JSON list of C-alpha atoms in Angstrom, two decimals:
[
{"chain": "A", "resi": 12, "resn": "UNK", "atom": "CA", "xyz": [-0.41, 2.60, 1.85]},
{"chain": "A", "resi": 13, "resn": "UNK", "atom": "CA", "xyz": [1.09, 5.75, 2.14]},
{"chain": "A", "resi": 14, "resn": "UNK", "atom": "CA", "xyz": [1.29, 8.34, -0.39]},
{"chain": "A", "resi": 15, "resn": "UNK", "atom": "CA", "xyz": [3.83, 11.26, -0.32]},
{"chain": "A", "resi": 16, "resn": "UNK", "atom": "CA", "xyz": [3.38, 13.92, -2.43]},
{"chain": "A", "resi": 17, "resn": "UNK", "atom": "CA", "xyz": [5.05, 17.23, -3.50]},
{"chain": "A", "resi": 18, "resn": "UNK", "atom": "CA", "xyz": [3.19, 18.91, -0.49]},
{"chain": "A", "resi": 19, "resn": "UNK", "atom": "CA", "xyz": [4.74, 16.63, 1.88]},
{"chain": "A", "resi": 20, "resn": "UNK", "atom": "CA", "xyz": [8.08, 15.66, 0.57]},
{"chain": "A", "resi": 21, "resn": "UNK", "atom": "CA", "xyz": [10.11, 17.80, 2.53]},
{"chain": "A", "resi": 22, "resn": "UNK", "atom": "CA", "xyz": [9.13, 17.88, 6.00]},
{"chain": "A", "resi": 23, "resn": "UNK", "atom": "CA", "xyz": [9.04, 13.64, 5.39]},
{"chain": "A", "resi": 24, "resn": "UNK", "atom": "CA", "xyz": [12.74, 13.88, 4.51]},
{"chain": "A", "resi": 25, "resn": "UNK", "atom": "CA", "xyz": [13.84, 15.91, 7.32]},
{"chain": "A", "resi": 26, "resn": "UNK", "atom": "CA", "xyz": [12.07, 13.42, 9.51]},
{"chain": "A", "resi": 27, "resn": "UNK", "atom": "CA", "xyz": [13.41, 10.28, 7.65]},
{"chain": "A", "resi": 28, "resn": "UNK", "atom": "CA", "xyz": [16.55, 10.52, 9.34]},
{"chain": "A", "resi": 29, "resn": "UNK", "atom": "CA", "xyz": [15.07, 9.92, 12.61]},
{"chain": "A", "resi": 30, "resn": "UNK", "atom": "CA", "xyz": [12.90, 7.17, 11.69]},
{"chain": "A", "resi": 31, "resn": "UNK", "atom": "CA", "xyz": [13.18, 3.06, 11.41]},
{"chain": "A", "resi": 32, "resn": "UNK", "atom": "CA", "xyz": [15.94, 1.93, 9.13]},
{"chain": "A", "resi": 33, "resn": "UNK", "atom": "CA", "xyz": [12.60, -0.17, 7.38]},
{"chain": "A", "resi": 34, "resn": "UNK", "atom": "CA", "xyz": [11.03, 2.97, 6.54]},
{"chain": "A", "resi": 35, "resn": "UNK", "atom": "CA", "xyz": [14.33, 4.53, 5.44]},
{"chain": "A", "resi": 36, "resn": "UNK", "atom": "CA", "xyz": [14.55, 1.60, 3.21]},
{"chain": "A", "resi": 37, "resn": "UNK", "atom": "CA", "xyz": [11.20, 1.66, 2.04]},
{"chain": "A", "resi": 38, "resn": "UNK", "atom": "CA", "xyz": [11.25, 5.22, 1.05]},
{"chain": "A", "resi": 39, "resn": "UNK", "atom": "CA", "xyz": [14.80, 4.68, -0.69]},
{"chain": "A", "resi": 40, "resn": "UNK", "atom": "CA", "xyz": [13.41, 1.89, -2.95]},
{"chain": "A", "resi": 41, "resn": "UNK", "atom": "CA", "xyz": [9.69, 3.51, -4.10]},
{"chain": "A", "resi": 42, "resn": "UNK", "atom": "CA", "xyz": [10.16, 4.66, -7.22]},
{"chain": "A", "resi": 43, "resn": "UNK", "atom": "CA", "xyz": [8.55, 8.43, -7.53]},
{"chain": "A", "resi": 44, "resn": "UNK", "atom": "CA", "xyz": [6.06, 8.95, -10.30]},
{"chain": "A", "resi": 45, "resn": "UNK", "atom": "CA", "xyz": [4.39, 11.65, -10.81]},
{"chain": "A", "resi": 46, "resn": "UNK", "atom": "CA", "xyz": [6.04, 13.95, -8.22]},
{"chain": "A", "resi": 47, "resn": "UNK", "atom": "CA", "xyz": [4.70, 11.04, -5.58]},
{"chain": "A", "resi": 48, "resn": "UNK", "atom": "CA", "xyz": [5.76, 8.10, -3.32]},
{"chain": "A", "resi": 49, "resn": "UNK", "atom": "CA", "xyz": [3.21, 5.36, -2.82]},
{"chain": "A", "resi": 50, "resn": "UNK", "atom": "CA", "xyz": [4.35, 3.44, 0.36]},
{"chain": "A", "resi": 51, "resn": "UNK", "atom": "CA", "xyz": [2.94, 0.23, 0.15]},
{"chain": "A", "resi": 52, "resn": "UNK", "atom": "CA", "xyz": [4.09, -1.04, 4.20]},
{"chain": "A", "resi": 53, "resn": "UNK", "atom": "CA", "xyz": [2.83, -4.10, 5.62]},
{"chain": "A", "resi": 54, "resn": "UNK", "atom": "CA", "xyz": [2.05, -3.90, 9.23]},
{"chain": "A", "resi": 55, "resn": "UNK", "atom": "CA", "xyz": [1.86, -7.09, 11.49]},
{"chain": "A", "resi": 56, "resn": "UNK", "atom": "CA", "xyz": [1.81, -5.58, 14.88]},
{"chain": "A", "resi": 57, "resn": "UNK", "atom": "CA", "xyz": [2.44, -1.91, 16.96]},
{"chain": "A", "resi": 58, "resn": "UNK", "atom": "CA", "xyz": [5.88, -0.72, 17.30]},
{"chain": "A", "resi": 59, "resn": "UNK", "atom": "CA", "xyz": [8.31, 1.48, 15.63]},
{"chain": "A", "resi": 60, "resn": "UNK", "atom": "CA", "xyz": [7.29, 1.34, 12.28]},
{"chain": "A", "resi": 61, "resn": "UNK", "atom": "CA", "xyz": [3.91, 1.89, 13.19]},
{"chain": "A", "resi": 62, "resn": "UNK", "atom": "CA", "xyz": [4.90, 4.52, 14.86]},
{"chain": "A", "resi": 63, "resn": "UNK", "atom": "CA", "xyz": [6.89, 6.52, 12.25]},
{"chain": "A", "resi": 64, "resn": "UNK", "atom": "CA", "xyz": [3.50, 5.77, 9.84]},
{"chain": "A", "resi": 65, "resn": "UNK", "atom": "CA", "xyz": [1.59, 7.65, 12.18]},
{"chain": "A", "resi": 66, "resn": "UNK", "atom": "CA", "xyz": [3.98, 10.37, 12.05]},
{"chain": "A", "resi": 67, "resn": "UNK", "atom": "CA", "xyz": [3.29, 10.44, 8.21]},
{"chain": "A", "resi": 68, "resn": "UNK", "atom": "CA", "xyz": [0.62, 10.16, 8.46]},
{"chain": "A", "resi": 69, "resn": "UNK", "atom": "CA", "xyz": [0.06, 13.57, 10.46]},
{"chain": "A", "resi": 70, "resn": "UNK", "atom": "CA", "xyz": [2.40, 15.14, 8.24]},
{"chain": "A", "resi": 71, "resn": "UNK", "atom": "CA", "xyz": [0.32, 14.28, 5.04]},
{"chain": "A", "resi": 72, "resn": "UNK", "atom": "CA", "xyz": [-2.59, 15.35, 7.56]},
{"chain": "A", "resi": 73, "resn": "UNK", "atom": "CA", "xyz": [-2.08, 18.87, 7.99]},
{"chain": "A", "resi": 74, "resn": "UNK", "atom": "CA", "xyz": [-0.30, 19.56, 4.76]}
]
């Protein structure tokens, strides 16, 4: 889980372009409440979606 917040929301859209077309779909169908994105992604192995999580997860890092 993943949680995008008002902080964060920009820099992750900017980004979203160049990421997996899962994660673009993900992000597309999370409803917002509270100003926030909870990203509920299941992971079964390494590879490009793992890769764009890490991403986020830096962003939400130094933010």
């Amino acid at each position: 889980m993943i949680v995008i917040g008002l902080k964060e929301r920009a820099l992750v859209e900017t980004i979203l372009p160049e990421c997996t077309v899962e994660l673009q779909s993900i992000c597309r169908q999370t409803q917002e409440g509270n100003g926030q994105r909870w990203l509920m992604i299941d992971l079964e192995y390494p590879g490009p979606l793992y890769h764009d999580l890490l991403r986020l997860i830096q962003i939400r890092r130094n933010s």
